[in-house]
mmCIF file of C-alpha atoms in Angstrom:
data_model
loop_
_atom_site.group_PDB
_atom_site.id
_atom_site.type_symbol
_atom_site.label_atom_id
_atom_site.label_comp_id
_atom_site.label_asym_id
_atom_site.label_seq_id
_atom_site.Cartn_x
_atom_site.Cartn_y
_atom_site.Cartn_z
ATOM 1 C CA UNK A 268 84.221 200.251 -37.449
ATOM 2 C CA UNK A 269 82.901 196.723 -36.998
ATOM 3 C CA UNK A 270 79.682 195.056 -38.097
ATOM 4 C CA UNK A 271 76.757 193.454 -36.335
ATOM 5 C CA UNK A 272 77.332 189.767 -35.643
ATOM 6 C CA UNK A 273 74.410 188.362 -37.659
ATOM 7 C CA UNK A 274 71.013 189.131 -39.180
ATOM 8 C CA UNK A 275 69.152 187.670 -36.195
ATOM 9 C CA UNK A 276 70.966 190.104 -33.912
ATOM 10 C CA UNK A 277 70.033 192.969 -36.227
ATOM 11 C CA UNK A 278 66.375 191.931 -36.180
ATOM 12 C CA UNK A 279 66.333 191.809 -32.364
ATOM 13 C CA UNK A 280 67.748 195.305 -31.872
ATOM 14 C CA UNK A 281 65.919 197.026 -34.756
ATOM 15 C CA UNK A 282 62.828 197.987 -32.691
ATOM 16 C CA UNK A 283 65.141 199.822 -30.272
ATOM 17 C CA UNK A 284 67.759 201.297 -32.605
ATOM 18 C CA UNK A 285 66.058 201.611 -35.959
ATOM 19 C CA UNK A 286 68.302 201.194 -38.970
ATOM 20 C CA UNK A 287 71.908 200.981 -37.782
ATOM 21 C CA UNK A 288 74.327 203.392 -39.414
ATOM 22 C CA UNK A 289 77.510 202.848 -37.420
ATOM 23 C CA UNK A 290 78.984 200.178 -35.136
ATOM 24 C CA UNK A 291 82.114 201.069 -33.197
ATOM 25 C CA UNK A 292 84.154 198.799 -30.949
ATOM 26 C CA UNK A 293 84.642 200.329 -27.485
ATOM 27 C CA UNK A 294 88.053 201.488 -26.329
ATOM 28 C CA UNK A 295 87.627 199.417 -23.192
ATOM 29 C CA UNK A 296 87.796 195.639 -23.245
ATOM 30 C CA UNK A 297 84.814 193.466 -22.389
ATOM 31 C CA UNK A 298 84.333 189.742 -21.886
ATOM 32 C CA UNK A 299 81.001 189.791 -23.724
ATOM 33 C CA UNK A 300 80.352 187.880 -26.924
ATOM 34 C CA UNK A 301 79.570 191.269 -28.461
ATOM 35 C CA UNK A 302 80.175 194.816 -27.228
ATOM 36 C CA UNK A 303 79.983 198.006 -29.270
ATOM 37 C CA UNK A 304 78.646 201.525 -29.472
ATOM 38 C CA UNK A 305 75.791 201.393 -31.964
ATOM 39 C CA UNK A 306 74.367 204.420 -33.744
ATOM 40 C CA UNK A 307 70.940 204.102 -35.302
ATOM 41 C CA UNK A 308 67.864 206.059 -36.249
ATOM 42 C CA UNK A 309 66.745 206.131 -32.615
ATOM 43 C CA UNK A 310 70.022 207.263 -31.093
ATOM 44 C CA UNK A 311 73.354 205.991 -29.824
ATOM 45 C CA UNK A 312 73.656 203.083 -27.382
ATOM 46 C CA UNK A 313 76.353 201.002 -25.770
ATOM 47 C CA UNK A 314 75.341 197.422 -26.473
ATOM 48 C CA UNK A 315 76.500 194.264 -24.694
ATOM 49 C CA UNK A 316 75.340 190.816 -25.666
ATOM 50 C CA UNK A 317 75.885 187.158 -24.862
ATOM 51 C CA UNK A 318 74.965 184.011 -26.715
ATOM 52 C CA UNK A 319 71.863 182.505 -25.157
ATOM 53 C CA UNK A 320 73.532 179.386 -23.818
ATOM 54 C CA UNK A 321 73.586 178.136 -20.212
ATOM 55 C CA UNK A 322 76.498 179.191 -18.063
ATOM 56 C CA UNK A 323 78.203 181.982 -16.208
ATOM 57 C CA UNK A 324 78.576 184.379 -19.120
ATOM 58 C CA UNK A 325 74.842 184.518 -19.818
ATOM 59 C CA UNK A 326 74.097 184.645 -16.088
ATOM 60 C CA UNK A 327 76.477 187.570 -15.649
ATOM 61 C CA UNK A 328 74.599 189.590 -18.269
ATOM 62 C CA UNK A 329 71.261 188.812 -16.636
ATOM 63 C CA UNK A 330 72.696 189.874 -13.292
ATOM 64 C CA UNK A 331 73.910 193.140 -14.820
ATOM 65 C CA UNK A 332 70.425 193.711 -16.193
ATOM 66 C CA UNK A 333 68.879 193.105 -12.768
ATOM 67 C CA UNK A 334 71.236 195.374 -10.828
ATOM 68 C CA UNK A 335 71.242 198.330 -13.210
ATOM 69 C CA UNK A 336 68.192 200.159 -11.790
ATOM 70 C CA UNK A 337 69.758 199.916 -8.327
ATOM 71 C CA UNK A 338 73.067 201.584 -9.209
ATOM 72 C CA UNK A 339 71.785 204.813 -10.719
ATOM 73 C CA UNK A 340 73.215 207.314 -11.463
ATOM 74 C CA UNK A 341 76.584 205.716 -10.719
ATOM 75 C CA UNK A 342 76.235 203.491 -13.776
ATOM 76 C CA UNK A 343 74.882 204.456 -17.208
ATOM 77 C CA UNK A 344 71.204 203.456 -17.316
ATOM 78 C CA UNK A 345 69.959 200.414 -19.175
ATOM 79 C CA UNK A 346 67.616 201.804 -21.842
ATOM 80 C CA UNK A 347 66.359 198.605 -23.457
ATOM 81 C CA UNK A 348 66.901 194.861 -23.676
ATOM 82 C CA UNK A 349 66.275 192.372 -26.445
ATOM 83 C CA UNK A 350 66.322 188.635 -26.938
ATOM 84 C CA UNK A 351 65.158 185.943 -24.573
ATOM 85 C CA UNK A 352 64.800 182.249 -24.015
ATOM 86 C CA UNK A 353 63.584 181.657 -27.569
ATOM 87 C CA UNK A 354 66.335 183.696 -29.196
ATOM 88 C CA UNK A 355 69.998 183.140 -29.899
ATOM 89 C CA UNK A 356 71.074 186.301 -28.090
ATOM 90 C CA UNK A 357 70.578 188.166 -24.820
ATOM 91 C CA UNK A 358 71.201 191.863 -25.568
ATOM 92 C CA UNK A 359 71.396 194.936 -23.334
ATOM 93 C CA UNK A 360 71.323 198.503 -24.647
ATOM 94 C CA UNK A 361 72.745 201.151 -22.309
ATOM 95 C CA UNK A 362 72.776 204.908 -22.621
ATOM 96 C CA UNK A 363 76.038 205.777 -24.361
ATOM 97 C CA UNK A 364 78.094 208.154 -22.220
ATOM 98 C CA UNK A 365 81.218 210.063 -23.197
ATOM 99 C CA UNK A 366 84.259 209.293 -21.104
ATOM 100 C CA UNK A 367 87.605 207.574 -20.930
ATOM 101 C CA UNK A 368 89.080 204.830 -18.794
ATOM 102 C CA UNK A 369 90.465 206.080 -15.490
ATOM 103 C CA UNK A 370 94.226 206.258 -15.061
ATOM 104 C CA UNK A 371 95.548 204.356 -12.042
ATOM 105 C CA UNK A 372 99.142 205.487 -12.665
ATOM 106 C CA UNK A 373 101.223 207.151 -9.987
ATOM 107 C CA UNK A 374 100.496 210.843 -9.923
ATOM 108 C CA UNK A 375 97.193 210.421 -11.764
ATOM 109 C CA UNK A 376 94.671 213.155 -11.111
ATOM 110 C CA UNK A 377 91.889 210.575 -11.550
ATOM 111 C CA UNK A 378 92.515 208.802 -8.243
ATOM 112 C CA UNK A 379 90.358 211.147 -6.205
ATOM 113 C CA UNK A 380 87.417 210.443 -8.503
ATOM 114 C CA UNK A 381 88.158 206.707 -8.308
ATOM 115 C CA UNK A 382 88.046 206.740 -4.502
ATOM 116 C CA UNK A 383 84.861 208.794 -4.593
ATOM 117 C CA UNK A 384 83.288 206.245 -6.938
ATOM 118 C CA UNK A 385 84.116 203.403 -4.547
ATOM 119 C CA UNK A 386 82.636 205.378 -1.676
ATOM 120 C CA UNK A 387 79.477 205.885 -3.708
ATOM 121 C CA UNK A 388 79.244 202.125 -4.217
ATOM 122 C CA UNK A 389 79.725 201.536 -0.496
ATOM 123 C CA UNK A 390 76.985 204.076 0.224
ATOM 124 C CA UNK A 391 74.376 202.269 -1.850
ATOM 125 C CA UNK A 392 71.712 200.386 0.059
ATOM 126 C CA UNK A 393 71.879 196.644 -0.539
ATOM 127 C CA UNK A 394 69.145 195.993 -3.112
ATOM 128 C CA UNK A 395 66.678 193.174 -2.502
ATOM 129 C CA UNK A 396 67.745 191.594 -5.780
ATOM 130 C CA UNK A 397 71.305 191.193 -4.451
ATOM 131 C CA UNK A 398 70.509 189.687 -1.050
ATOM 132 C CA UNK A 399 70.984 186.135 -2.303
ATOM 133 C CA UNK A 400 74.124 186.947 -4.305
ATOM 134 C CA UNK A 401 76.520 185.951 -1.526
ATOM 135 C CA UNK A 402 80.165 186.638 -2.337
ATOM 136 C CA UNK A 403 81.951 183.296 -2.586
ATOM 137 C CA UNK A 404 84.434 183.593 -5.450
ATOM 138 C CA UNK A 405 87.444 183.739 -3.143
ATOM 139 C CA UNK A 406 86.204 180.929 -0.864
ATOM 140 C CA UNK A 407 88.104 178.095 -2.525
ATOM 141 C CA UNK A 408 91.323 180.124 -2.275
ATOM 142 C CA UNK A 409 90.951 180.939 1.423
ATOM 143 C CA UNK A 410 92.931 178.911 3.958
ATOM 144 C CA UNK A 411 89.780 177.544 5.572
ATOM 145 C CA UNK A 412 86.083 178.228 6.110
ATOM 146 C CA UNK A 413 86.610 180.726 8.959
ATOM 147 C CA UNK A 414 88.832 182.795 6.650
ATOM 148 C CA UNK A 415 86.287 182.602 3.844
ATOM 149 C CA UNK A 416 83.652 183.842 6.287
ATOM 150 C CA UNK A 417 85.668 187.064 6.636
ATOM 151 C CA UNK A 418 84.685 187.948 3.062
ATOM 152 C CA UNK A 419 80.975 187.961 3.905
ATOM 153 C CA UNK A 420 79.062 191.155 4.522
ATOM 154 C CA UNK A 421 75.995 193.166 3.633
ATOM 155 C CA UNK A 422 77.532 195.648 1.206
ATOM 156 C CA UNK A 423 76.916 195.701 -2.526
ATOM 157 C CA UNK A 424 80.253 194.740 -4.078
ATOM 158 C CA UNK A 425 81.237 195.440 -7.689
ATOM 159 C CA UNK A 426 84.285 193.149 -7.361
ATOM 160 C CA UNK A 427 85.978 194.056 -10.651
ATOM 161 C CA UNK A 428 87.548 197.415 -9.931
ATOM 162 C CA UNK A 429 90.059 198.211 -12.665
ATOM 163 C CA UNK A 430 90.841 201.217 -14.886
ATOM 164 C CA UNK A 431 88.572 200.045 -17.705
ATOM 165 C CA UNK A 432 85.549 199.817 -15.424
ATOM 166 C CA UNK A 433 85.737 203.383 -14.135
ATOM 167 C CA UNK A 434 84.938 205.987 -16.768
ATOM 168 C CA UNK A 435 85.912 209.616 -16.339
ATOM 169 C CA UNK A 436 83.796 212.203 -18.138
ATOM 170 C CA UNK A 437 83.996 215.986 -18.207
ATOM 171 C CA UNK A 438 81.584 216.305 -15.295
ATOM 172 C CA UNK A 439 80.736 212.764 -14.186
ATOM 173 C CA UNK A 440 82.381 209.501 -13.195
ATOM 174 C CA UNK A 441 80.717 206.166 -13.909
ATOM 175 C CA UNK A 442 81.360 202.619 -12.717
ATOM 176 C CA UNK A 443 80.525 200.232 -15.543
ATOM 177 C CA UNK A 444 80.485 196.504 -16.287
ATOM 178 C CA UNK A 445 78.433 195.305 -13.312
ATOM 179 C CA UNK A 446 78.755 191.748 -14.588
ATOM 180 C CA UNK A 447 78.904 190.001 -11.234
ATOM 181 C CA UNK A 448 77.846 192.181 -8.275
ATOM 182 C CA UNK A 449 77.518 190.403 -4.955
ATOM 183 C CA UNK A 450 76.694 190.877 -1.285
ATOM 184 C CA UNK A 451 79.990 190.856 0.571
ATOM 185 C CA UNK A 452 82.455 192.610 2.848
ATOM 186 C CA UNK A 453 82.802 196.343 2.284
ATOM 187 C CA UNK A 454 86.602 196.162 2.024
ATOM 188 C CA UNK A 455 86.594 193.954 -1.098
ATOM 189 C CA UNK A 456 86.301 196.741 -3.683
ATOM 190 C CA UNK A 457 89.036 198.867 -2.025
ATOM 191 C CA UNK A 458 91.207 195.749 -1.795
ATOM 192 C CA UNK A 459 90.733 195.115 -5.525
ATOM 193 C CA UNK A 460 91.769 198.745 -6.050
ATOM 194 C CA UNK A 461 94.984 198.157 -4.067
ATOM 195 C CA UNK A 462 96.024 195.303 -6.351
ATOM 196 C CA UNK A 463 95.284 197.336 -9.457
ATOM 197 C CA UNK A 464 97.203 200.349 -8.155
ATOM 198 C CA UNK A 465 100.268 198.223 -7.408
ATOM 199 C CA UNK A 466 100.040 196.756 -10.918
ATOM 200 C CA UNK A 467 99.992 200.339 -12.225
ATOM 201 C CA UNK A 468 103.265 201.193 -10.465
ATOM 202 C CA UNK A 469 102.312 202.231 -6.934
ATOM 203 C CA UNK A 470 104.059 200.828 -3.897
ATOM 204 C CA UNK A 471 101.885 198.713 -1.620
ATOM 205 C CA UNK A 472 102.078 201.456 1.003
ATOM 206 C CA UNK A 473 100.937 204.106 -1.481
ATOM 207 C CA UNK A 474 98.142 201.871 -2.780
ATOM 208 C CA UNK A 475 96.840 201.255 0.734
ATOM 209 C CA UNK A 476 97.067 204.986 1.348
ATOM 210 C CA UNK A 477 94.517 205.543 -1.389
ATOM 211 C CA UNK A 478 92.380 202.653 -0.129
ATOM 212 C CA UNK A 479 92.397 204.175 3.353
ATOM 213 C CA UNK A 480 90.206 206.977 1.986
ATOM 214 C CA UNK A 481 87.520 204.399 1.161
ATOM 215 C CA UNK A 482 84.845 203.974 3.820
ATOM 216 C CA UNK A 483 84.785 200.221 3.256
ATOM 217 C CA UNK A 484 88.458 199.978 4.163
ATOM 218 C CA UNK A 485 88.654 201.998 7.350
ATOM 219 C CA UNK A 486 86.265 199.770 9.304
ATOM 220 C CA UNK A 487 87.757 196.456 8.142
ATOM 221 C CA UNK A 488 89.557 193.983 10.403
ATOM 222 C CA UNK A 489 93.229 193.886 9.278
ATOM 223 C CA UNK A 490 93.117 190.087 9.623
ATOM 224 C CA UNK A 491 90.299 189.971 7.092
ATOM 225 C CA UNK A 492 92.358 192.053 4.638
ATOM 226 C CA UNK A 493 95.376 189.779 5.216
ATOM 227 C CA UNK A 494 93.222 186.724 4.454
ATOM 228 C CA UNK A 495 91.790 188.369 1.348
ATOM 229 C CA UNK A 496 95.236 189.341 0.066
ATOM 230 C CA UNK A 497 96.485 185.773 0.410
ATOM 231 C CA UNK A 498 93.328 184.329 -1.158
ATOM 232 C CA UNK A 499 93.698 186.768 -4.059
ATOM 233 C CA UNK A 500 97.305 185.721 -4.565
ATOM 234 C CA UNK A 501 96.331 182.047 -4.685
ATOM 235 C CA UNK A 502 93.485 182.857 -7.082
ATOM 236 C CA UNK A 503 95.649 184.872 -9.481
ATOM 237 C CA UNK A 504 98.365 182.196 -9.404
ATOM 238 C CA UNK A 505 95.770 179.556 -10.246
ATOM 239 C CA UNK A 506 94.387 181.467 -13.227
ATOM 240 C CA UNK A 507 97.877 182.372 -14.402
ATOM 241 C CA UNK A 508 98.775 178.687 -14.405
ATOM 242 C CA UNK A 509 95.715 178.012 -16.565
ATOM 243 C CA UNK A 510 96.725 180.711 -19.057
ATOM 244 C CA UNK A 511 100.464 181.415 -18.682
ATOM 245 C CA UNK A 512 100.565 183.508 -21.867
ATOM 246 C CA UNK A 513 98.183 186.138 -20.465
ATOM 247 C CA UNK A 514 100.448 189.016 -19.459
ATOM 248 C CA UNK A 515 97.711 190.737 -17.438
ATOM 249 C CA UNK A 516 97.324 187.651 -15.237
ATOM 250 C CA UNK A 517 101.056 187.614 -14.603
ATOM 251 C CA UNK A 518 100.842 191.300 -13.652
ATOM 252 C CA UNK A 519 98.079 190.507 -11.165
ATOM 253 C CA UNK A 520 100.204 187.774 -9.589
ATOM 254 C CA UNK A 521 103.197 190.088 -9.254
ATOM 255 C CA UNK A 522 101.113 192.934 -7.823
ATOM 256 C CA UNK A 523 99.303 190.736 -5.304
ATOM 257 C CA UNK A 524 102.542 189.036 -4.296
ATOM 258 C CA UNK A 525 104.094 192.446 -3.584
ATOM 259 C CA UNK A 526 101.058 193.418 -1.524
ATOM 260 C CA UNK A 527 101.125 190.215 0.548
ATOM 261 C CA UNK A 528 104.865 190.557 1.157
ATOM 262 C CA UNK A 529 104.451 194.162 2.321
ATOM 263 C CA UNK A 530 101.597 193.310 4.682
ATOM 264 C CA UNK A 531 103.564 190.411 6.130
ATOM 265 C CA UNK A 532 106.581 192.642 6.793
ATOM 266 C CA UNK A 533 104.413 195.380 8.221
ATOM 267 C CA UNK A 534 102.392 193.144 10.537
ATOM 268 C CA UNK A 535 105.032 190.539 11.234
ATOM 269 C CA UNK A 536 102.813 187.704 9.984
ATOM 270 C CA UNK A 537 104.340 184.529 8.538
#
């Protein structure tokens, strides 16, 4: 059990939670300034919060707040929000759902549900709120502007597909942590899945086999996937160089490198 971060935070959430009786850190990791399951007089909620300071972290929480109504029931609904421009915190309170992180391991029985979840994302209509959220995070790692243009599209992209962000319940599967959804190419989420599957022990061929069951993958130009794989490798290498002690970044480099090597052998590209 953990505590609330400060009295101001407690004051902001009190109208929504009532007196708080229990605060539990989630099993899954989050990049928020605060994340916990909070139990209070008014129920149980999963709460994410950021300090109200300019920058990407605050913006990502505001973007998650904006997209939540558009990704129902794939994502747990946002029940309330607290804080604002005059407060020290921006706080989101989601319906607390019971589930566990998906397993991406070889032989996992969760992989069918994972693929289905990605297909549900691909089947969502692009919300008006996301039309200006053009996917550009891989642009600076692409070989040139024409390659970066291959990552454009009109599909809602989650862009952070990993085991922690797909929750498996007894009857439902949820995709959580919509911190930075964008409008991009439909193959991006399946491609992120490929890298994660390789990191979990799959061969590149096996990982692409699972991705091939994703609707966003089957219609993609192989050259666009090649460009994305190389851009991802450059991106992960860059971030690994910035934080060489982060073992998960090293794992991403190794997985993406294996994927690029396999695609180059398969397609005969340099």
